[in-house]
Amino acid sequence: MMLRRSVLAAGLAAPLVARAQAGWQPTRPLRMIVPFVAGGSTDVAARLVSDQMGEKLGQPVIVENRGGSGGNIGGEMVARAAPDGHTLLMGVTGLLSTNAHIYRSMSFSPARDFAPVGMCYTSDMVIVLPLSLPVRNLGEFIALAKSQPGVISFGSSGHGASTHTAAELFRIAAGIDIQHVPYRGSGGAMNDLIAGNIQMMLVQIAAAVGAVNDRRLRALAVTGPRRHALMPDVPTLAELGLPQATATSWGAVMTTAGTPAPAVARLNDVLREALANPTVAQRMTAAGVDPQSSTPEELATFIRSESEKWGRVVREAHITVD
């Protein structure tokens, strides 16, 4: 399913009449659980939309960072919360569509225990290499990897993270044998990549653009469906003959399953209004994420599609976490 990539299209700012008539209003402050530490792009996006949503709802939306276990700790808090619309989750690709395939045991089900509210953002990635690696384009990198099976290593921000699964998708599509080196976050991996200790990484464009512009890293291809404004000269994987490796990480607002439909509808309205705010959109873009809206129904369909896609990758790459 193709979700709208611009939240500034006509009509997004105006709530649907039927939803407005539902009249749900929160009776106390809301919580927005971010299942990661503060400071990342997901956290920034959550804080920007939470501020705007709180103004529209007449109650503050307080962001709480509860990181750990690939997002599962924060996810469990929302899954176990009262289904009254007062507890929200800034869910991401891994937590909502990948973790159920990776973790041998989870205390909740992302498919059953959450109710979709609406899409929030997308974030494309880029394949980057150290300048010390003697290749200048994707074709040369694939040829080098095929000539040295099992020798080239790629880093990720953690086992099962989107930077890992997206790289595995690329590896499978390219038909190459490269070795995964997981890190605790992208920072250490990026430093080792620049130093040449690992030879490749897929990382969010905003995290790599500085090093690419400073000629500390070489960008080979972006993973999204079209070229990105931050790297307009870098081709897409589809342009280079690997459309099956296209991948975009994303964030979406969820709440607890069983939340009444009028509450979900009202939350979706104020989320869409927040995303349509030009200042919010500008600040999200500056943080490296592209504002993206949807209805709850569109989001539910999208998550199912993503879960099927990443489930296949996880099984083929034999990714598991105890």
JSON list of N, CA and C in Angstrom, two decimals, residues 119-182:
[
{"chain": "A", "resi": 119, "resn": "MET", "atom": "N", "xyz": [-0.25, 7.01, 11.03]},
{"chain": "A", "resi": 119, "resn": "MET", "atom": "CA", "xyz": [1.15, 7.12, 10.65]},
{"chain": "A", "resi": 119, "resn": "MET", "atom": "C", "xyz": [1.68, 8.46, 11.12]},
{"chain": "A", "resi": 120, "resn": "CYS", "atom": "N", "xyz": [2.99, 8.52, 11.39]},
{"chain": "A", "resi": 120, "resn": "CYS", "atom": "CA", "xyz": [3.62, 9.76, 11.83]},
{"chain": "A", "resi": 120, "resn": "CYS", "atom": "C", "xyz": [4.75, 10.20, 10.90]},
{"chain": "A", "resi": 121, "resn": "TYR", "atom": "N", "xyz": [5.63, 9.27, 10.53]},
{"chain": "A", "resi": 121, "resn": "TYR", "atom": "CA", "xyz": [6.76, 9.67, 9.69]},
{"chain": "A", "resi": 121, "resn": "TYR", "atom": "C", "xyz": [7.34, 8.47, 8.96]},
{"chain": "A", "resi": 122, "resn": "THR", "atom": "N", "xyz": [8.11, 8.76, 7.93]},
{"chain": "A", "resi": 122, "resn": "THR", "atom": "CA", "xyz": [8.97, 7.77, 7.28]},
{"chain": "A", "resi": 122, "resn": "THR", "atom": "C", "xyz": [10.40, 8.29, 7.32]},
{"chain": "A", "resi": 123, "resn": "SER", "atom": "N", "xyz": [11.36, 7.36, 7.20]},
{"chain": "A", "resi": 123, "resn": "SER", "atom": "CA", "xyz": [12.76, 7.75, 7.24]},
{"chain": "A", "resi": 123, "resn": "SER", "atom": "C", "xyz": [13.56, 6.79, 6.36]},
{"chain": "A", "resi": 124, "resn": "ASP", "atom": "N", "xyz": [14.02, 7.31, 5.22]},
{"chain": "A", "resi": 124, "resn": "ASP", "atom": "CA", "xyz": [14.80, 6.47, 4.31]},
{"chain": "A", "resi": 124, "resn": "ASP", "atom": "C", "xyz": [16.22, 6.29, 4.83]},
{"chain": "A", "resi": 125, "resn": "MET", "atom": "N", "xyz": [16.86, 5.22, 4.36]},
{"chain": "A", "resi": 125, "resn": "MET", "atom": "CA", "xyz": [18.23, 4.93, 4.73]},
{"chain": "A", "resi": 125, "resn": "MET", "atom": "C", "xyz": [19.15, 5.04, 3.52]},
{"chain": "A", "resi": 126, "resn": "VAL", "atom": "N", "xyz": [20.43, 5.00, 3.78]},
{"chain": "A", "resi": 126, "resn": "VAL", "atom": "CA", "xyz": [21.43, 5.10, 2.72]},
{"chain": "A", "resi": 126, "resn": "VAL", "atom": "C", "xyz": [22.53, 4.08, 2.98]},
{"chain": "A", "resi": 127, "resn": "ILE", "atom": "N", "xyz": [23.05, 3.47, 1.93]},
{"chain": "A", "resi": 127, "resn": "ILE", "atom": "CA", "xyz": [24.19, 2.57, 2.02]},
{"chain": "A", "resi": 127, "resn": "ILE", "atom": "C", "xyz": [25.45, 3.41, 1.97]},
{"chain": "A", "resi": 128, "resn": "VAL", "atom": "N", "xyz": [26.26, 3.32, 3.02]},
{"chain": "A", "resi": 128, "resn": "VAL", "atom": "CA", "xyz": [27.49, 4.11, 3.09]},
{"chain": "A", "resi": 128, "resn": "VAL", "atom": "C", "xyz": [28.69, 3.20, 3.34]},
{"chain": "A", "resi": 129, "resn": "LEU", "atom": "N", "xyz": [29.84, 3.64, 2.81]},
{"chain": "A", "resi": 129, "resn": "LEU", "atom": "CA", "xyz": [31.10, 2.91, 2.92]},
{"chain": "A", "resi": 129, "resn": "LEU", "atom": "C", "xyz": [32.20, 3.85, 3.39]},
{"chain": "A", "resi": 130, "resn": "PRO", "atom": "N", "xyz": [33.26, 3.32, 3.98]},
{"chain": "A", "resi": 130, "resn": "PRO", "atom": "CA", "xyz": [34.43, 4.16, 4.28]},
{"chain": "A", "resi": 130, "resn": "PRO", "atom": "C", "xyz": [35.17, 4.49, 2.99]},
{"chain": "A", "resi": 131, "resn": "LEU", "atom": "N", "xyz": [35.82, 5.62, 2.96]},
{"chain": "A", "resi": 131, "resn": "LEU", "atom": "CA", "xyz": [36.55, 6.02, 1.76]},
{"chain": "A", "resi": 131, "resn": "LEU", "atom": "C", "xyz": [37.72, 5.08, 1.47]},
{"chain": "A", "resi": 132, "resn": "SER", "atom": "N", "xyz": [38.17, 4.35, 2.51]},
{"chain": "A", "resi": 132, "resn": "SER", "atom": "CA", "xyz": [39.30, 3.44, 2.31]},
{"chain": "A", "resi": 132, "resn": "SER", "atom": "C", "xyz": [38.94, 2.22, 1.48]},
{"chain": "A", "resi": 133, "resn": "LEU", "atom": "N", "xyz": [37.64, 1.91, 1.35]},
{"chain": "A", "resi": 133, "resn": "LEU", "atom": "CA", "xyz": [37.25, 0.76, 0.55]},
{"chain": "A", "resi": 133, "resn": "LEU", "atom": "C", "xyz": [37.34, 1.13, -0.93]},
{"chain": "A", "resi": 134, "resn": "PRO", "atom": "N", "xyz": [38.03, 0.35, -1.74]},
{"chain": "A", "resi": 134, "resn": "PRO", "atom": "CA", "xyz": [38.33, 0.74, -3.12]},
{"chain": "A", "resi": 134, "resn": "PRO", "atom": "C", "xyz": [37.18, 0.50, -4.10]},
{"chain": "A", "resi": 135, "resn": "VAL", "atom": "N", "xyz": [36.01, 1.05, -3.79]},
{"chain": "A", "resi": 135, "resn": "VAL", "atom": "CA", "xyz": [34.88, 0.98, -4.71]},
{"chain": "A", "resi": 135, "resn": "VAL", "atom": "C", "xyz": [34.22, 2.34, -4.78]},
{"chain": "A", "resi": 136, "resn": "ARG", "atom": "N", "xyz": [33.60, 2.65, -5.91]},
{"chain": "A", "resi": 136, "resn": "ARG", "atom": "CA", "xyz": [33.00, 3.97, -6.09]},
{"chain": "A", "resi": 136, "resn": "ARG", "atom": "C", "xyz": [31.50, 3.92, -6.39]},
{"chain": "A", "resi": 137, "resn": "ASN", "atom": "N", "xyz": [30.95, 2.74, -6.60]},
{"chain": "A", "resi": 137, "resn": "ASN", "atom": "CA", "xyz": [29.52, 2.65, -6.86]},
{"chain": "A", "resi": 137, "resn": "ASN", "atom": "C", "xyz": [29.01, 1.30, -6.37]},
{"chain": "A", "resi": 138, "resn": "LEU", "atom": "N", "xyz": [27.70, 1.13, -6.43]},
{"chain": "A", "resi": 138, "resn": "LEU", "atom": "CA", "xyz": [27.10, -0.07, -5.88]},
{"chain": "A", "resi": 138, "resn": "LEU", "atom": "C", "xyz": [27.52, -1.32, -6.64]},
{"chain": "A", "resi": 139, "resn": "GLY", "atom": "N", "xyz": [27.61, -1.22, -7.96]},
{"chain": "A", "resi": 139, "resn": "GLY", "atom": "CA", "xyz": [28.02, -2.36, -8.76]},
{"chain": "A", "resi": 139, "resn": "GLY", "atom": "C", "xyz": [29.40, -2.86, -8.36]},
{"chain": "A", "resi": 140, "resn": "GLU", "atom": "N", "xyz": [30.32, -1.94, -8.14]},
{"chain": "A", "resi": 140, "resn": "GLU", "atom": "CA", "xyz": [31.67, -2.32, -7.73]},
{"chain": "A", "resi": 140, "resn": "GLU", "atom": "C", "xyz": [31.67, -2.95, -6.34]},
{"chain": "A", "resi": 141, "resn": "PHE", "atom": "N", "xyz": [30.83, -2.44, -5.45]},
{"chain": "A", "resi": 141, "resn": "PHE", "atom": "CA", "xyz": [30.76, -3.01, -4.10]},
{"chain": "A", "resi": 141, "resn": "PHE", "atom": "C", "xyz": [30.24, -4.44, -4.15]},
{"chain": "A", "resi": 142, "resn": "ILE", "atom": "N", "xyz": [29.19, -4.67, -4.91]},
{"chain": "A", "resi": 142, "resn": "ILE", "atom": "CA", "xyz": [28.64, -6.02, -5.03]},
{"chain": "A", "resi": 142, "resn": "ILE", "atom": "C", "xyz": [29.67, -6.96, -5.64]},
{"chain": "A", "resi": 143, "resn": "ALA", "atom": "N", "xyz": [30.38, -6.49, -6.66]},
{"chain": "A", "resi": 143, "resn": "ALA", "atom": "CA", "xyz": [31.42, -7.32, -7.29]},
{"chain": "A", "resi": 143, "resn": "ALA", "atom": "C", "xyz": [32.52, -7.66, -6.29]},
{"chain": "A", "resi": 144, "resn": "LEU", "atom": "N", "xyz": [32.93, -6.69, -5.49]},
{"chain": "A", "resi": 144, "resn": "LEU", "atom": "CA", "xyz": [33.96, -6.93, -4.49]},
{"chain": "A", "resi": 144, "resn": "LEU", "atom": "C", "xyz": [33.48, -7.96, -3.46]},
{"chain": "A", "resi": 145, "resn": "ALA", "atom": "N", "xyz": [32.24, -7.79, -3.00]},
{"chain": "A", "resi": 145, "resn": "ALA", "atom": "CA", "xyz": [31.71, -8.73, -2.01]},
{"chain": "A", "resi": 145, "resn": "ALA", "atom": "C", "xyz": [31.62, -10.14, -2.57]},
{"chain": "A", "resi": 146, "resn": "LYS", "atom": "N", "xyz": [31.24, -10.27, -3.83]},
{"chain": "A", "resi": 146, "resn": "LYS", "atom": "CA", "xyz": [31.15, -11.59, -4.43]},
{"chain": "A", "resi": 146, "resn": "LYS", "atom": "C", "xyz": [32.52, -12.23, -4.64]},
{"chain": "A", "resi": 147, "resn": "SER", "atom": "N", "xyz": [33.53, -11.39, -4.80]},
{"chain": "A", "resi": 147, "resn": "SER", "atom": "CA", "xyz": [34.88, -11.93, -4.99]},
{"chain": "A", "resi": 147, "resn": "SER", "atom": "C", "xyz": [35.53, -12.34, -3.67]},
{"chain": "A", "resi": 148, "resn": "GLN", "atom": "N", "xyz": [34.94, -11.87, -2.54]},
{"chain": "A", "resi": 148, "resn": "GLN", "atom": "CA", "xyz": [35.49, -12.19, -1.22]},
{"chain": "A", "resi": 148, "resn": "GLN", "atom": "C", "xyz": [34.35, -12.61, -0.28]},
{"chain": "A", "resi": 149, "resn": "PRO", "atom": "N", "xyz": [33.69, -13.72, -0.55]},
{"chain": "A", "resi": 149, "resn": "PRO", "atom": "CA", "xyz": [32.55, -14.12, 0.27]},
{"chain": "A", "resi": 149, "resn": "PRO", "atom": "C", "xyz": [32.91, -14.28, 1.74]},
{"chain": "A", "resi": 150, "resn": "GLY", "atom": "N", "xyz": [32.08, -13.66, 2.61]},
{"chain": "A", "resi": 150, "resn": "GLY", "atom": "CA", "xyz": [32.28, -13.78, 4.04]},
{"chain": "A", "resi": 150, "resn": "GLY", "atom": "C", "xyz": [33.34, -12.89, 4.63]},
{"chain": "A", "resi": 151, "resn": "VAL", "atom": "N", "xyz": [33.98, -12.05, 3.81]},
{"chain": "A", "resi": 151, "resn": "VAL", "atom": "CA", "xyz": [35.08, -11.21, 4.30]},
{"chain": "A", "resi": 151, "resn": "VAL", "atom": "C", "xyz": [34.58, -9.82, 4.69]},
{"chain": "A", "resi": 152, "resn": "ILE", "atom": "N", "xyz": [33.74, -9.22, 3.88]},
{"chain": "A", "resi": 152, "resn": "ILE", "atom": "CA", "xyz": [33.26, -7.87, 4.14]},
{"chain": "A", "resi": 152, "resn": "ILE", "atom": "C", "xyz": [32.24, -7.89, 5.27]},
{"chain": "A", "resi": 153, "resn": "SER", "atom": "N", "xyz": [32.35, -6.92, 6.17]},
{"chain": "A", "resi": 153, "resn": "SER", "atom": "CA", "xyz": [31.43, -6.83, 7.31]},
{"chain": "A", "resi": 153, "resn": "SER", "atom": "C", "xyz": [30.58, -5.58, 7.21]},
{"chain": "A", "resi": 154, "resn": "PHE", "atom": "N", "xyz": [29.37, -5.68, 7.77]},
{"chain": "A", "resi": 154, "resn": "PHE", "atom": "CA", "xyz": [28.49, -4.51, 7.84]},
{"chain": "A", "resi": 154, "resn": "PHE", "atom": "C", "xyz": [28.02, -4.33, 9.27]},
{"chain": "A", "resi": 155, "resn": "GLY", "atom": "N", "xyz": [27.89, -3.08, 9.68]},
{"chain": "A", "resi": 155, "resn": "GLY", "atom": "CA", "xyz": [27.47, -2.77, 11.03]},
{"chain": "A", "resi": 155, "resn": "GLY", "atom": "C", "xyz": [26.00, -2.41, 11.10]},
{"chain": "A", "resi": 156, "resn": "SER", "atom": "N", "xyz": [25.46, -2.48, 12.31]},
{"chain": "A", "resi": 156, "resn": "SER", "atom": "CA", "xyz": [24.08, -2.05, 12.54]},
{"chain": "A", "resi": 156, "resn": "SER", "atom": "C", "xyz": [23.98, -1.46, 13.93]},
{"chain": "A", "resi": 157, "resn": "SER", "atom": "N", "xyz": [22.85, -0.84, 14.21]},
{"chain": "A", "resi": 157, "resn": "SER", "atom": "CA", "xyz": [22.64, -0.26, 15.54]},
{"chain": "A", "resi": 157, "resn": "SER", "atom": "C", "xyz": [22.19, -1.30, 16.56]},
{"chain": "A", "resi": 158, "resn": "GLY", "atom": "N", "xyz": [22.07, -2.54, 16.15]},
{"chain": "A", "resi": 158, "resn": "GLY", "atom": "CA", "xyz": [21.72, -3.60, 17.08]},
{"chain": "A", "resi": 158, "resn": "GLY", "atom": "C", "xyz": [21.13, -4.80, 16.36]},
{"chain": "A", "resi": 159, "resn": "HIS", "atom": "N", "xyz": [21.24, -5.94, 16.97]},
{"chain": "A", "resi": 159, "resn": "HIS", "atom": "CA", "xyz": [20.71, -7.17, 16.38]},
{"chain": "A", "resi": 159, "resn": "HIS", "atom": "C", "xyz": [19.20, -7.07, 16.24]},
{"chain": "A", "resi": 160, "resn": "GLY", "atom": "N", "xyz": [18.69, -7.18, 15.02]},
{"chain": "A", "resi": 160, "resn": "GLY", "atom": "CA", "xyz": [17.27, -7.10, 14.76]},
{"chain": "A", "resi": 160, "resn": "GLY", "atom": "C", "xyz": [16.75, -5.69, 14.54]},
{"chain": "A", "resi": 161, "resn": "ALA", "atom": "N", "xyz": [17.61, -4.67, 14.67]},
{"chain": "A", "resi": 161, "resn": "ALA", "atom": "CA", "xyz": [17.19, -3.30, 14.41]},
{"chain": "A", "resi": 161, "resn": "ALA", "atom": "C", "xyz": [16.93, -3.10, 12.92]},
{"chain": "A", "resi": 162, "resn": "SER", "atom": "N", "xyz": [16.26, -2.00, 12.57]},
{"chain": "A", "resi": 162, "resn": "SER", "atom": "CA", "xyz": [15.93, -1.76, 11.16]},
{"chain": "A", "resi": 162, "resn": "SER", "atom": "C", "xyz": [17.19, -1.62, 10.33]},
{"chain": "A", "resi": 163, "resn": "THR", "atom": "N", "xyz": [18.28, -1.10, 10.91]},
{"chain": "A", "resi": 163, "resn": "THR", "atom": "CA", "xyz": [19.54, -1.00, 10.17]},
{"chain": "A", "resi": 163, "resn": "THR", "atom": "C", "xyz": [20.13, -2.39, 9.90]},
{"chain": "A", "resi": 164, "resn": "HIS", "atom": "N", "xyz": [19.76, -3.36, 10.70]},
{"chain": "A", "resi": 164, "resn": "HIS", "atom": "CA", "xyz": [20.18, -4.74, 10.48]},
{"chain": "A", "resi": 164, "resn": "HIS", "atom": "C", "xyz": [19.30, -5.42, 9.44]},
{"chain": "A", "resi": 165, "resn": "THR", "atom": "N", "xyz": [17.98, -5.38, 9.65]},
{"chain": "A", "resi": 165, "resn": "THR", "atom": "CA", "xyz": [17.07, -6.09, 8.75]},
{"chain": "A", "resi": 165, "resn": "THR", "atom": "C", "xyz": [17.11, -5.50, 7.34]},
{"chain": "A", "resi": 166, "resn": "ALA", "atom": "N", "xyz": [17.24, -4.17, 7.22]},
{"chain": "A", "resi": 166, "resn": "ALA", "atom": "CA", "xyz": [17.32, -3.56, 5.89]},
{"chain": "A", "resi": 166, "resn": "ALA", "atom": "C", "xyz": [18.59, -3.99, 5.17]},
{"chain": "A", "resi": 167, "resn": "ALA", "atom": "N", "xyz": [19.69, -4.12, 5.92]},
{"chain": "A", "resi": 167, "resn": "ALA", "atom": "CA", "xyz": [20.94, -4.58, 5.32]},
{"chain": "A", "resi": 167, "resn": "ALA", "atom": "C", "xyz": [20.83, -6.04, 4.89]},
{"chain": "A", "resi": 168, "resn": "GLU", "atom": "N", "xyz": [20.12, -6.84, 5.67]},
{"chain": "A", "resi": 168, "resn": "GLU", "atom": "CA", "xyz": [19.91, -8.24, 5.28]},
{"chain": "A", "resi": 168, "resn": "GLU", "atom": "C", "xyz": [19.06, -8.32, 4.02]},
{"chain": "A", "resi": 169, "resn": "LEU", "atom": "N", "xyz": [18.06, -7.46, 3.91]},
{"chain": "A", "resi": 169, "resn": "LEU", "atom": "CA", "xyz": [17.24, -7.42, 2.69]},
{"chain": "A", "resi": 169, "resn": "LEU", "atom": "C", "xyz": [18.11, -7.10, 1.48]},
{"chain": "A", "resi": 170, "resn": "PHE", "atom": "N", "xyz": [19.00, -6.11, 1.63]},
{"chain": "A", "resi": 170, "resn": "PHE", "atom": "CA", "xyz": [19.92, -5.77, 0.55]},
{"chain": "A", "resi": 170, "resn": "PHE", "atom": "C", "xyz": [20.85, -6.93, 0.24]},
{"chain": "A", "resi": 171, "resn": "ARG", "atom": "N", "xyz": [21.39, -7.58, 1.27]},
{"chain": "A", "resi": 171, "resn": "ARG", "atom": "CA", "xyz": [22.30, -8.71, 1.07]},
{"chain": "A", "resi": 171, "resn": "ARG", "atom": "C", "xyz": [21.62, -9.82, 0.27]},
{"chain": "A", "resi": 172, "resn": "ILE", "atom": "N", "xyz": [20.39, -10.12, 0.64]},
{"chain": "A", "resi": 172, "resn": "ILE", "atom": "CA", "xyz": [19.65, -11.18, -0.06]},
{"chain": "A", "resi": 172, "resn": "ILE", "atom": "C", "xyz": [19.40, -10.79, -1.51]},
{"chain": "A", "resi": 173, "resn": "ALA", "atom": "N", "xyz": [18.97, -9.54, -1.72]},
{"chain": "A", "resi": 173, "resn": "ALA", "atom": "CA", "xyz": [18.67, -9.09, -3.08]},
{"chain": "A", "resi": 173, "resn": "ALA", "atom": "C", "xyz": [19.91, -9.07, -3.96]},
{"chain": "A", "resi": 174, "resn": "ALA", "atom": "N", "xyz": [21.04, -8.69, -3.38]},
{"chain": "A", "resi": 174, "resn": "ALA", "atom": "CA", "xyz": [22.29, -8.58, -4.15]},
{"chain": "A", "resi": 174, "resn": "ALA", "atom": "C", "xyz": [22.98, -9.94, -4.32]},
{"chain": "A", "resi": 175, "resn": "GLY", "atom": "N", "xyz": [22.57, -10.92, -3.53]},
{"chain": "A", "resi": 175, "resn": "GLY", "atom": "CA", "xyz": [23.18, -12.25, -3.63]},
{"chain": "A", "resi": 175, "resn": "GLY", "atom": "C", "xyz": [24.62, -12.28, -3.15]},
{"chain": "A", "resi": 176, "resn": "ILE", "atom": "N", "xyz": [24.90, -11.58, -2.03]},
{"chain": "A", "resi": 176, "resn": "ILE", "atom": "CA", "xyz": [26.27, -11.51, -1.52]},
{"chain": "A", "resi": 176, "resn": "ILE", "atom": "C", "xyz": [26.33, -12.10, -0.11]},
{"chain": "A", "resi": 177, "resn": "ASP", "atom": "N", "xyz": [27.54, -12.48, 0.29]},
{"chain": "A", "resi": 177, "resn": "ASP", "atom": "CA", "xyz": [27.80, -13.06, 1.61]},
{"chain": "A", "resi": 177, "resn": "ASP", "atom": "C", "xyz": [28.65, -12.06, 2.39]},
{"chain": "A", "resi": 178, "resn": "ILE", "atom": "N", "xyz": [27.99, -11.29, 3.28]},
{"chain": "A", "resi": 178, "resn": "ILE", "atom": "CA", "xyz": [28.70, -10.32, 4.12]},
{"chain": "A", "resi": 178, "resn": "ILE", "atom": "C", "xyz": [28.30, -10.58, 5.56]},
{"chain": "A", "resi": 179, "resn": "GLN", "atom": "N", "xyz": [29.18, -10.20, 6.50]},
{"chain": "A", "resi": 179, "resn": "GLN", "atom": "CA", "xyz": [29.02, -10.56, 7.90]},
{"chain": "A", "resi": 179, "resn": "GLN", "atom": "C", "xyz": [28.49, -9.41, 8.74]},
{"chain": "A", "resi": 180, "resn": "HIS", "atom": "N", "xyz": [27.52, -9.72, 9.59]},
{"chain": "A", "resi": 180, "resn": "HIS", "atom": "CA", "xyz": [26.89, -8.70, 10.45]},
{"chain": "A", "resi": 180, "resn": "HIS", "atom": "C", "xyz": [27.69, -8.49, 11.73]},
{"chain": "A", "resi": 181, "resn": "VAL", "atom": "N", "xyz": [27.90, -7.20, 12.05]},
{"chain": "A", "resi": 181, "resn": "VAL", "atom": "CA", "xyz": [28.53, -6.82, 13.31]},
{"chain": "A", "resi": 181, "resn": "VAL", "atom": "C", "xyz": [27.57, -5.87, 14.04]},
{"chain": "A", "resi": 182, "resn": "PRO", "atom": "N", "xyz": [26.84, -6.35, 15.06]},
{"chain": "A", "resi": 182, "resn": "PRO", "atom": "CA", "xyz": [25.89, -5.49, 15.77]},
{"chain": "A", "resi": 182, "resn": "PRO", "atom": "C", "xyz": [26.58, -4.59, 16.78]}
]
